[in-house]
Amino acid sequence: MQSKRSAVRREAWAAGTMIVLGLGAIAQASTYSLGTLARMGPGMFPAILGALLVMLGLMIARMAVAPEAADDDAEDLPPPEWRGWGCIIGGLLTFILIGKFGGLVPATFALVFISALGDRQHTLRSAALLAAGVTVLGVAVFSWALQLQFPLFRWG
């Protein structure tokens, strides 16, 4: 019974965290121009992301109090995947750093490559191939189609 209660408590904390982060993103996005769907302003993406985080938090909260959640055996939960968490957070931090000094192409490649290594099934080769493919797609979407003002490469 205690393990079920702690599982519900963890889900409640996760839901609350997602909702607070989402509301914070929406609040921060409101300080920027939203623009229109045809010509998005700098606040549009954070506002959409914040709304999605709030909805995800509400779904997690709903699942935490659902009767079928109490029937599950919390003892069967696997331990957290620390490698995955570390690689994803490391990839995001690397994207920020390399994006500032290196540009979109190396930053995107590094983000996907490092994050892919969080999955134990990826090899260095498969992570590099995935990173190359996502980088090409990212350049096509963000630089060419959306015309974001993020230089592809920075030298210095």
PDB file of N, CA and C in Angstrom, residues 7 9 13 18 26 75 81 85 95 101 113 116 125 134 137 144:
ATOM      1  N   ALA A   7       3.902   6.054  -5.446  1.00  0.00           N
ATOM      2  CA  ALA A   7       3.801   6.188  -6.896  1.00  0.00           C
ATOM      3  C   ALA A   7       2.823   7.295  -7.267  1.00  0.00           C
ATOM      4  N   ARG A   9       2.112   9.834  -5.374  1.00  0.00           N
ATOM      5  CA  ARG A   9       2.758  11.082  -4.968  1.00  0.00           C
ATOM      6  C   ARG A   9       3.769  11.527  -6.027  1.00  0.00           C
ATOM      7  N   TRP A  13       3.656  15.019  -8.162  1.00  0.00           N
ATOM      8  CA  TRP A  13       4.774  15.950  -8.272  1.00  0.00           C
ATOM      9  C   TRP A  13       5.138  16.193  -9.731  1.00  0.00           C
ATOM     10  N   MET A  18       5.140  19.844 -14.353  1.00  0.00           N
ATOM     11  CA  MET A  18       4.820  20.130 -15.751  1.00  0.00           C
ATOM     12  C   MET A  18       3.890  21.340 -15.861  1.00  0.00           C
ATOM     13  N   ILE A  26       4.372  30.076 -20.646  1.00  0.00           N
ATOM     14  CA  ILE A  26       3.316  30.943 -21.181  1.00  0.00           C
ATOM     15  C   ILE A  26       3.502  32.377 -20.676  1.00  0.00           C
ATOM     16  N   GLU A  75       5.582  -1.837  -7.490  1.00  0.00           N
ATOM     17  CA  GLU A  75       6.846  -2.525  -7.272  1.00  0.00           C
ATOM     18  C   GLU A  75       7.451  -3.014  -8.578  1.00  0.00           C
ATOM     19  N   GLU A  81      16.182   5.655 -15.758  1.00  0.00           N
ATOM     20  CA  GLU A  81      17.237   5.553 -16.763  1.00  0.00           C
ATOM     21  C   GLU A  81      18.124   6.791 -16.668  1.00  0.00           C
ATOM     22  N   TRP A  85      18.576  10.289 -19.103  1.00  0.00           N
ATOM     23  CA  TRP A  85      18.375  11.640 -18.577  1.00  0.00           C
ATOM     24  C   TRP A  85      19.639  12.474 -18.751  1.00  0.00           C
ATOM     25  N   PHE A  95      23.753  21.965 -27.031  1.00  0.00           N
ATOM     26  CA  PHE A  95      23.103  22.744 -28.089  1.00  0.00           C
ATOM     27  C   PHE A  95      23.179  24.236 -27.781  1.00  0.00           C
ATOM     28  N   PHE A 101      28.163  29.632 -30.160  1.00  0.00           N
ATOM     29  CA  PHE A 101      29.488  29.872 -30.717  1.00  0.00           C
ATOM     30  C   PHE A 101      29.737  29.167 -32.056  1.00  0.00           C
ATOM     31  N   PHE A 113      23.133  13.755 -31.537  1.00  0.00           N
ATOM     32  CA  PHE A 113      24.133  12.710 -31.321  1.00  0.00           C
ATOM     33  C   PHE A 113      24.239  12.353 -29.839  1.00  0.00           C
ATOM     34  N   ALA A 116      20.961  10.779 -28.526  1.00  0.00           N
ATOM     35  CA  ALA A 116      20.774   9.413 -29.027  1.00  0.00           C
ATOM     36  C   ALA A 116      21.613   8.413 -28.245  1.00  0.00           C
ATOM     37  N   ARG A 125      27.822   4.806 -34.526  1.00  0.00           N
ATOM     38  CA  ARG A 125      27.493   4.955 -35.948  1.00  0.00           C
ATOM     39  C   ARG A 125      26.018   5.308 -36.138  1.00  0.00           C
ATOM     40  N   VAL A 134      18.784  14.279 -38.925  1.00  0.00           N
ATOM     41  CA  VAL A 134      17.988  15.298 -38.242  1.00  0.00           C
ATOM     42  C   VAL A 134      18.570  16.691 -38.501  1.00  0.00           C
ATOM     43  N   LEU A 137      17.358  17.742 -41.914  1.00  0.00           N
ATOM     44  CA  LEU A 137      15.939  18.085 -41.791  1.00  0.00           C
ATOM     45  C   LEU A 137      15.754  19.398 -41.030  1.00  0.00           C
ATOM     46  N   TRP A 144      15.572  27.175 -44.002  1.00  0.00           N
ATOM     47  CA  TRP A 144      15.010  27.424 -45.318  1.00  0.00           C
ATOM     48  C   TRP A 144      13.510  27.730 -45.262  1.00  0.00           C
TER      49      TRP A 144
END
